[in-house]
Coordinates of C-alpha atoms in Angstrom, one line a residue:
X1 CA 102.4 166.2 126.5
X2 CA 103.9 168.3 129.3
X3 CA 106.0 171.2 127.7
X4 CA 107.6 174.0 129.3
X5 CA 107.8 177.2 127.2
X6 CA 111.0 179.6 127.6
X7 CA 110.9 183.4 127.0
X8 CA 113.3 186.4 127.7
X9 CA 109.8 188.6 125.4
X10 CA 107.0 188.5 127.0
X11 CA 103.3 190.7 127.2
X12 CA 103.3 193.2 127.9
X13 CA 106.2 194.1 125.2
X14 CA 104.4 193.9 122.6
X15 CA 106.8 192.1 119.7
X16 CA 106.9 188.8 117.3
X17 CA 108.4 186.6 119.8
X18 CA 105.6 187.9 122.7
X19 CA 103.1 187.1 120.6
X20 CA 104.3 183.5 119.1
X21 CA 104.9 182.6 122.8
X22 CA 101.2 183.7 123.7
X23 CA 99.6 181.8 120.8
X24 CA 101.7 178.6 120.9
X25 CA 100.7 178.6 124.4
X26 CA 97.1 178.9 124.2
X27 CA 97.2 176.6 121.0
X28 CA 98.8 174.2 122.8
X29 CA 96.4 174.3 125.9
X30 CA 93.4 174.3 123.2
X31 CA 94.8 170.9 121.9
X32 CA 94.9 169.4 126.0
X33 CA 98.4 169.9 126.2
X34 CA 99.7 171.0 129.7
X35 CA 102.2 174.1 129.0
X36 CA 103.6 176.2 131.8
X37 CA 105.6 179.8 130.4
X38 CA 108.5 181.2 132.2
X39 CA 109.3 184.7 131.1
X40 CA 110.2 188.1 132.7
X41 CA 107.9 190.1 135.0
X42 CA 106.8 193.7 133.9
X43 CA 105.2 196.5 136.0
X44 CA 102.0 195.7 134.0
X45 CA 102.2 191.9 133.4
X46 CA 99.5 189.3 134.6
X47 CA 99.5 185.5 134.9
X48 CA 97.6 184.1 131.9
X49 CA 94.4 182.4 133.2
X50 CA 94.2 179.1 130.5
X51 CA 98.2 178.1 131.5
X52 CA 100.3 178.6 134.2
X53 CA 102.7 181.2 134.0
X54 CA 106.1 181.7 136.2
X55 CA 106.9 185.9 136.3
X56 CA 110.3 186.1 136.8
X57 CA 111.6 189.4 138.4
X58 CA 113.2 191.8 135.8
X59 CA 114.4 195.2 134.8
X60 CA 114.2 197.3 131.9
X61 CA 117.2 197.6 130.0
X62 CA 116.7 200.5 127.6
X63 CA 117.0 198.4 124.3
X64 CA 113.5 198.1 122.3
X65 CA 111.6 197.6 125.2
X66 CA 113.4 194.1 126.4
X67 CA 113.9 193.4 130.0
X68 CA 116.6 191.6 131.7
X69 CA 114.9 188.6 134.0
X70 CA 116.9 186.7 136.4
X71 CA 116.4 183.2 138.3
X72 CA 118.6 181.0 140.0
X73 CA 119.9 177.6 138.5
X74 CA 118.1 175.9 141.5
X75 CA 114.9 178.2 141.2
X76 CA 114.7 176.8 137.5
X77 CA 115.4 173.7 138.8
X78 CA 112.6 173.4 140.9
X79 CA 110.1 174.6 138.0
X80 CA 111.8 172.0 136.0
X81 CA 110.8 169.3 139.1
X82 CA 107.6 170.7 139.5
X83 CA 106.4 170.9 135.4
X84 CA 108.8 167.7 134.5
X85 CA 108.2 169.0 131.2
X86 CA 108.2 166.5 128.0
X87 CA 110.2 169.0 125.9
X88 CA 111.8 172.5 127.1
X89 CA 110.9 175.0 123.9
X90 CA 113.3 177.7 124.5
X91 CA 112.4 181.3 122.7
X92 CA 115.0 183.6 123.2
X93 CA 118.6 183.7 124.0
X94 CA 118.7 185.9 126.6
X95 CA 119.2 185.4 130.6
X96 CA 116.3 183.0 130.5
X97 CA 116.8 181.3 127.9
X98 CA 120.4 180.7 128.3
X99 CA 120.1 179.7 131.6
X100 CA 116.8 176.9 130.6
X101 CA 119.7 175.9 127.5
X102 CA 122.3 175.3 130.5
X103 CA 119.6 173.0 132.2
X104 CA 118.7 170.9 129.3
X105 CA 122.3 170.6 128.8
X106 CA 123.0 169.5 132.6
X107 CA 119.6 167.3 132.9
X108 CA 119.3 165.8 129.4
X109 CA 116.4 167.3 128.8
X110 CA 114.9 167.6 125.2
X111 CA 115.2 171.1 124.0
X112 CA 113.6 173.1 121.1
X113 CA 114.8 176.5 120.1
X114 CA 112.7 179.0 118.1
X115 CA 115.0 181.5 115.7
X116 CA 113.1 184.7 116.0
X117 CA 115.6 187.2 116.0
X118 CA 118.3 187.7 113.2
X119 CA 121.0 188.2 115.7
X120 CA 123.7 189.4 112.9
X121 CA 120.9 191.6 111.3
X122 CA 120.3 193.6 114.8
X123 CA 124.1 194.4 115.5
X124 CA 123.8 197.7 113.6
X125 CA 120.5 198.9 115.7
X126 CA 122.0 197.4 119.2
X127 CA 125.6 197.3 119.1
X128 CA 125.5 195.9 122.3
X129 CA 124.7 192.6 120.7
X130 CA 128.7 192.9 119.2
X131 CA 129.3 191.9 122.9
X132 CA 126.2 189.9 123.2
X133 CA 126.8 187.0 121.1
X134 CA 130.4 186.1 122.6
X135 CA 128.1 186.5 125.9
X136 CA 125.4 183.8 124.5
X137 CA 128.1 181.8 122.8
X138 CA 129.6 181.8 126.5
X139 CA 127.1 181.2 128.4
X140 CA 125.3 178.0 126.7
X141 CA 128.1 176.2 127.2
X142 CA 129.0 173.4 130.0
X143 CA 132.1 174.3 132.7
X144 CA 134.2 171.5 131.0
X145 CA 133.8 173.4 127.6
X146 CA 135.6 176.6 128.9
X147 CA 138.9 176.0 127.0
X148 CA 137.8 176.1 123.7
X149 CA 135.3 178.8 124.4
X150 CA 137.9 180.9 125.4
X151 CA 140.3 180.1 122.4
X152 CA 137.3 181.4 120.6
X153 CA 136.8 184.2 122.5
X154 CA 140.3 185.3 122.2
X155 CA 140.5 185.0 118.8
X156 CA 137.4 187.4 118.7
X157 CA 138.9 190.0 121.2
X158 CA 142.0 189.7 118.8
X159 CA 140.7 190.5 115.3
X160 CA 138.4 193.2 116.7
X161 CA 141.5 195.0 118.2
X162 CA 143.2 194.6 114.6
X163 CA 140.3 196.6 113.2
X164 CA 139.1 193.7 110.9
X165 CA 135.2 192.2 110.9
X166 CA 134.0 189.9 114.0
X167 CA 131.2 188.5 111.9
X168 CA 133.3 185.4 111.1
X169 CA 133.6 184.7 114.4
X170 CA 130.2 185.6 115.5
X171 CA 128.8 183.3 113.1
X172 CA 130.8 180.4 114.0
X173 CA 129.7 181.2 117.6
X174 CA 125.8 181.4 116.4
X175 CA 126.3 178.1 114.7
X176 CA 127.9 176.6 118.0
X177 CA 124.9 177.8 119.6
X178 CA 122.4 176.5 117.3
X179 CA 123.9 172.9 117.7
X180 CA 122.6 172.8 121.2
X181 CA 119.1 171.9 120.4
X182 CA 117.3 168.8 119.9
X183 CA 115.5 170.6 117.1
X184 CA 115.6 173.8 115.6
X185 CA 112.3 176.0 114.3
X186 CA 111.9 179.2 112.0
X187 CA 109.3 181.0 111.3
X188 CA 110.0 181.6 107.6
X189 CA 111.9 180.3 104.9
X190 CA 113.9 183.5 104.8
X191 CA 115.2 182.7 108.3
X192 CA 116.0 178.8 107.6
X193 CA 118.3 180.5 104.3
X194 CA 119.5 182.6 106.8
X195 CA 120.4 179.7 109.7
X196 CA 121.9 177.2 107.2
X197 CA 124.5 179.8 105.9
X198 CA 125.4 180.3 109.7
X199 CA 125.3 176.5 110.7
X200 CA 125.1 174.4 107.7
X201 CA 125.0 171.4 109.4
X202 CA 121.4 172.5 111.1
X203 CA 118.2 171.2 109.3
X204 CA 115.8 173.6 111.0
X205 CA 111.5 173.0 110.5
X206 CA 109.9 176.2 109.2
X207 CA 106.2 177.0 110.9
X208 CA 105.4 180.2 111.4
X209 CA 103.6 181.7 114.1
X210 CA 99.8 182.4 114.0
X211 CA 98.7 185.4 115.2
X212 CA 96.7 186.1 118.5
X213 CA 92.8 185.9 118.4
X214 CA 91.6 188.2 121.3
X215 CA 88.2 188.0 122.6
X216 CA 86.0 191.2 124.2
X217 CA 87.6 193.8 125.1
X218 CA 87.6 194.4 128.8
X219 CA 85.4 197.9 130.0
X220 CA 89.3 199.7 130.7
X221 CA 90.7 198.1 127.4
X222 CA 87.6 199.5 125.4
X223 CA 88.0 202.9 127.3
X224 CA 91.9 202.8 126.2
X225 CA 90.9 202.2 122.5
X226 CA 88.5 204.9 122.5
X227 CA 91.2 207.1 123.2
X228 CA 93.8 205.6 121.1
X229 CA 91.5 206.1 117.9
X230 CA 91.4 209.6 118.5
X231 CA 95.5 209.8 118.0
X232 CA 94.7 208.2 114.6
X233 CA 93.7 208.8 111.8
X234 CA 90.6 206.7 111.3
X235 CA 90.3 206.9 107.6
X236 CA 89.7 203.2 105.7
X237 CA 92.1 204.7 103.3
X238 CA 95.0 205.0 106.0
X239 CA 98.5 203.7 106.1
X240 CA 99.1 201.5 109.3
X241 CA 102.6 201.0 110.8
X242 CA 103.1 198.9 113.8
X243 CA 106.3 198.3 115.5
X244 CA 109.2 199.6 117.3
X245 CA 110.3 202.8 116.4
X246 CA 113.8 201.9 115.9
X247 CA 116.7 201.5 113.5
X248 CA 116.0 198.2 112.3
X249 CA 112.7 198.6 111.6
X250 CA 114.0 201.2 108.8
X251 CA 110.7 203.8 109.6
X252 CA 113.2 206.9 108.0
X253 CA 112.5 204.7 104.7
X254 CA 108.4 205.3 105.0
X255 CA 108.5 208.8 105.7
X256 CA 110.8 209.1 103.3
X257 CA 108.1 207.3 101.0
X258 CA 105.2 208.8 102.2
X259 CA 107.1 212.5 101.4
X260 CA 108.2 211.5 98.5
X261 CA 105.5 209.2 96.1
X262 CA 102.7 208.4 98.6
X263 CA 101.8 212.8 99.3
X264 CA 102.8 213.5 95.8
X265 CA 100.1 211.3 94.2
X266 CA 97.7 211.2 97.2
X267 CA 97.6 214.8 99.1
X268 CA 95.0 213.2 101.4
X269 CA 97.2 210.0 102.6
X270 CA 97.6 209.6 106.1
X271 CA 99.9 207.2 108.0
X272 CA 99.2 205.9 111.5
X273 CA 102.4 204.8 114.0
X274 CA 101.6 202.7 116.3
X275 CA 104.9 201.8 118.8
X276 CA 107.0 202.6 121.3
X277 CA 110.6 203.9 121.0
X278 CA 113.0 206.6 119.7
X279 CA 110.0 208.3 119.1
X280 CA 111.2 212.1 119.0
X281 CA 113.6 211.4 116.4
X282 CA 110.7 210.2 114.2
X283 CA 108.7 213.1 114.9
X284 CA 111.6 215.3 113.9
X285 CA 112.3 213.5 110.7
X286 CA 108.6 213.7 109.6
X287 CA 108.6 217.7 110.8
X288 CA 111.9 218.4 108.3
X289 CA 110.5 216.5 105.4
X290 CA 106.9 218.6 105.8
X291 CA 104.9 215.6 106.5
X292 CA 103.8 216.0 110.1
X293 CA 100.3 216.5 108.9
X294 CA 99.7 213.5 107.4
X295 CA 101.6 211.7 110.0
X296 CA 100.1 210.5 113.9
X297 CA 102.0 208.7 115.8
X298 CA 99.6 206.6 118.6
X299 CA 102.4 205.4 120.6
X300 CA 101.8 201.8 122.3
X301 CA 99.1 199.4 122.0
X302 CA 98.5 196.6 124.1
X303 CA 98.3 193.5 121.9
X304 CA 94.2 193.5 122.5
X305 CA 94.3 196.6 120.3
X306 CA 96.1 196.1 117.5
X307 CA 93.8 194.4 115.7
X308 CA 91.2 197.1 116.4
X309 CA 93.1 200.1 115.6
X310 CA 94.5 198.5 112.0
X311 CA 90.8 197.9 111.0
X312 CA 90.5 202.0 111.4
X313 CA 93.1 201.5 108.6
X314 CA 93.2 200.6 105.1
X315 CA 96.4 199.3 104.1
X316 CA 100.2 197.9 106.3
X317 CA 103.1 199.1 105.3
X318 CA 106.0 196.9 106.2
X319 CA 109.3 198.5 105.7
X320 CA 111.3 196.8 107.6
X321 CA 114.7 194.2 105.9
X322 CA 115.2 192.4 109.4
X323 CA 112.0 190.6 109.8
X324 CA 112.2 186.7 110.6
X325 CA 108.0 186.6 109.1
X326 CA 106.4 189.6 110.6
X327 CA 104.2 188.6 112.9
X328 CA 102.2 191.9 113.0
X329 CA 101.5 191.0 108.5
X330 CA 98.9 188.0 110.1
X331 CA 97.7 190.3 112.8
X332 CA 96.3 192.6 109.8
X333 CA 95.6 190.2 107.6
X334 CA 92.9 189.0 110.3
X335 CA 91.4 192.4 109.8
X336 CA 91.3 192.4 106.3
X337 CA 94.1 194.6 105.6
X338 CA 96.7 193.7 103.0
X339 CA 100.3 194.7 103.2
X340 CA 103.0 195.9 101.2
X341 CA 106.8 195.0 102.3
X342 CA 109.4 196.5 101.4
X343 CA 111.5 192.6 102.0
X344 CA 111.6 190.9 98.9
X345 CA 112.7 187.6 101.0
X346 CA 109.2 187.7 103.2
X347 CA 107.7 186.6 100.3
X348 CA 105.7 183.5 100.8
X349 CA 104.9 185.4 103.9
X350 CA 102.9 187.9 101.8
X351 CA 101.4 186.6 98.5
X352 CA 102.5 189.2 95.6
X353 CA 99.4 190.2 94.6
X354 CA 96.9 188.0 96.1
X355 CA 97.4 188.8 99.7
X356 CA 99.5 192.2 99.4
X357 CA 102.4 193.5 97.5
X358 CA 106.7 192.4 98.1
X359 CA 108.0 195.3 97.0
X360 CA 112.1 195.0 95.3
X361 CA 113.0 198.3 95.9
X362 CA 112.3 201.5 97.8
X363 CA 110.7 203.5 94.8
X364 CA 108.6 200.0 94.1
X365 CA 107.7 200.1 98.1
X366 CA 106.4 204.1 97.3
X367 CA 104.5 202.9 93.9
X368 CA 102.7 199.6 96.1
X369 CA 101.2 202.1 98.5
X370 CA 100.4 204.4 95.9
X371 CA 98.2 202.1 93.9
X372 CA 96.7 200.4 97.1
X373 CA 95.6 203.9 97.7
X374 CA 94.1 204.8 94.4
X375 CA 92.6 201.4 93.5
X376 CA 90.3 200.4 96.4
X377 CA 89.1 197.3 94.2
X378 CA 92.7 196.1 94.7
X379 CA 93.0 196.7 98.1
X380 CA 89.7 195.4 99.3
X381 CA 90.3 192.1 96.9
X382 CA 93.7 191.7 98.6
X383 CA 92.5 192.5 102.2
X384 CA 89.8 189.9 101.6
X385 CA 92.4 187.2 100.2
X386 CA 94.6 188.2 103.6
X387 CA 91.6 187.7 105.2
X388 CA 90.7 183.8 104.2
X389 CA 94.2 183.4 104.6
X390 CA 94.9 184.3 108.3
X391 CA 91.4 183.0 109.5
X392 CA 92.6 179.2 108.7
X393 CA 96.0 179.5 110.7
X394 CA 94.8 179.5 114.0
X395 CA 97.1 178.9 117.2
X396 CA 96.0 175.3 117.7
X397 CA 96.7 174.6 113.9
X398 CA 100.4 176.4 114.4
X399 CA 100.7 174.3 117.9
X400 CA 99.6 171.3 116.0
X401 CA 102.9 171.8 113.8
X402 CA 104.7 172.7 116.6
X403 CA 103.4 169.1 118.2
X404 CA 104.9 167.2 115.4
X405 CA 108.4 168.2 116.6
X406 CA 107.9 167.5 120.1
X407 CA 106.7 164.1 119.1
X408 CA 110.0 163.8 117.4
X409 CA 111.7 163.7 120.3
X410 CA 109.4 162.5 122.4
X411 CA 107.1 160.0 120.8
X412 CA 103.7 159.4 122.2

């Protein structure tokens, strides 16, 4: 099957939907499938070498590390003529994505759509994204459309100038959205709760992502990771954190943790950042609560080092309420490393006490990585359940799942 993958996130940001677009892609090329990605260029990106890649040209645009690509409707055309793709799986709906929507639309092509992102969820951490979704609403739809898209619009504009919540109306746009595709795919049942109370009418597939295997280290990679690991703390008793250092990844609520049950019961915790971001204001929050001792923060990894630099660590702590599955949970478990979130919905994406701890509340959160601490029978029993696990998920088994869509639409 000839499929053409769509993606706004792309290596080297390292994030969920950078990562499920790198695995599906080499899973799907493991399983003799010919895939071709489209996604933004970056200063440091490269062309894959087992699928062809088109590197669109980009900027930064200051929010969580995402970069605003750009193509002309012919240029995607051509892509389109040259691929003649089976299936168009769209990742993202930003100015990629919403143009490759526009396409499918325009050319009947069979479309897919992945829901990584809880749009509503991210509103508080990027308010841009109040403006964004009328954008995508607007822009997925046909010329021909434009009079009830701006009825809808106006009505927006309207209630937000009366003071009163736009969520209504961004909903109803989201669900418009998601009505566009062929077929629909989350990555947890979490997010497929989520979808159907935003588009009822929507019967999306849940398969979650797989993480990335990554094979030896390049001579500059294992240079870089010698130096990362001495920003670390590389005790097996550690707490790892990997993410964006941002709002919605509610960090304040591990220091906050860490200061108040974690240090208390454990004076010789450490916890390990590993991201990119508003990293200052972290650094300032764990100087005022007395913790910078106990706290290092790595900065970036590229994705060949994650894996590496969590199995300096012992446990993953997970704080975060946003998360559509976590993609960075599998990349420990790989490891060994069990994790304790703080999302009592991600559970099925952790296994309470078999593969790591879903924690109800913040003081429960404080207790998990407490006892992982103090009981290293627990955590290596857990890490090793994470473990067996993670190992039997492979991309080709998540592109095998992924398959069984296409071949809805497409039957072979």
């Amino acid at each position: 099957m000839r499929v053409l993958l769509v993606t706004d996130n792309y290596s080297p940001n390292r994030d969920g939907v950078a990562t499920s677009v790198a695995s599906l892609a080499s899973g799907l090329r493991e399983s003799s499938h010919d895939v071709a990605v489209v996604a933004p260029r970056a200063r440091a990106s490269a062309p894959a070498v087992e699928y062809r890649t088109y590197l669109a040209p980009s900027f930064a645009t200051g929010q969580g590390g995402f970069r605003l690509a750009w193509v002309s409707s012919r240029t995607l055309e051509r892509l389109v003529e040259q691929h003649r793709p089976d299936v168009v799986h769209i990742h993202t709906l930003g100015s990629l994505g919403l143009q490759a929507a526009r396409l499918c639309r325009r050319a009947n092509l069979k479309s897919v759509f992945t829901w990584h992102t809880d749009l509503l969820a991210y509103r508080e951490a990027y308010p841009v994204l109040k403006l964004g979704i009328p954008a995508i609403y607007a822009s997925t739809f046909l010329p021909q459309e434009k009079r009830a898209v701006g009825k809808a619009l106006g009505a927006t504009m309207k209630t937000a100038l009366a003071g009163e919540s736009v969520t209504p109306h961004h909903r109803r746009m989201l669900s418009n959205v998601a009505g566009l595709f062929d077929r629909v795919i989350v990555p947890s049942h979490k997010t497929a709760a989520e979808l159907k109370e935003i588009a009822p009418f929507c019967v999306p597939t849940v398969i979650p992502s797989a993480a990335v295997r990554h094979g030896t280290l390049s001579v500059p990679l294992a240079r870089r990771l010698k130096e990362m690991r001495k920003l670390i703390h590389c005790d097996g008793t550690a707490i790892a954190y990997v993410g964006r250092l941002s709002a919605e990844k509610n960090l304040e609520t591990l220091l906050h943790a860490m200061a108040r049950r974690v240090l208390p019961a454990v004076p010789g915790a450490r916890l390990n950042i590993i991201g990119d971001g508003h990293r200052q204001k972290y650094e300032r929050m764990a100087e005022s609560l007395g913790i910078s001792h106990a706290v290092a923060f790595a900065g970036p990894a590229p994705p060949e080092l994650v894996g590496h630099l969590l199995s300096s660590c012992g446990l993953l702590a997970h704080p975060s309420l946003t998360e559509t599955q976590g993609l960075v949970i599998a990349e420990a478990a790989l490891v060994g490393l069990p994790a304790v979130v703080l999302d009592a919905d991600l559970e099925g994406v952790v296994q309470h006490d078999h593969t790591g701890y879903v924690a109800a509340s913040v003081d429960r959160f404080g207790a998990a990585l407490v006892r992982l601490l103090q009981r290293p029978d627990i955590r290596n029993r857990l890490g090793a359940n994470a473990r067996s696990v993670a190992a039997e998920y492979t991309s080709a088994r998540y592109a095998s799942r992924v398959v069984d869509v296409y071949d809805e639409l497409v039957p072979r």
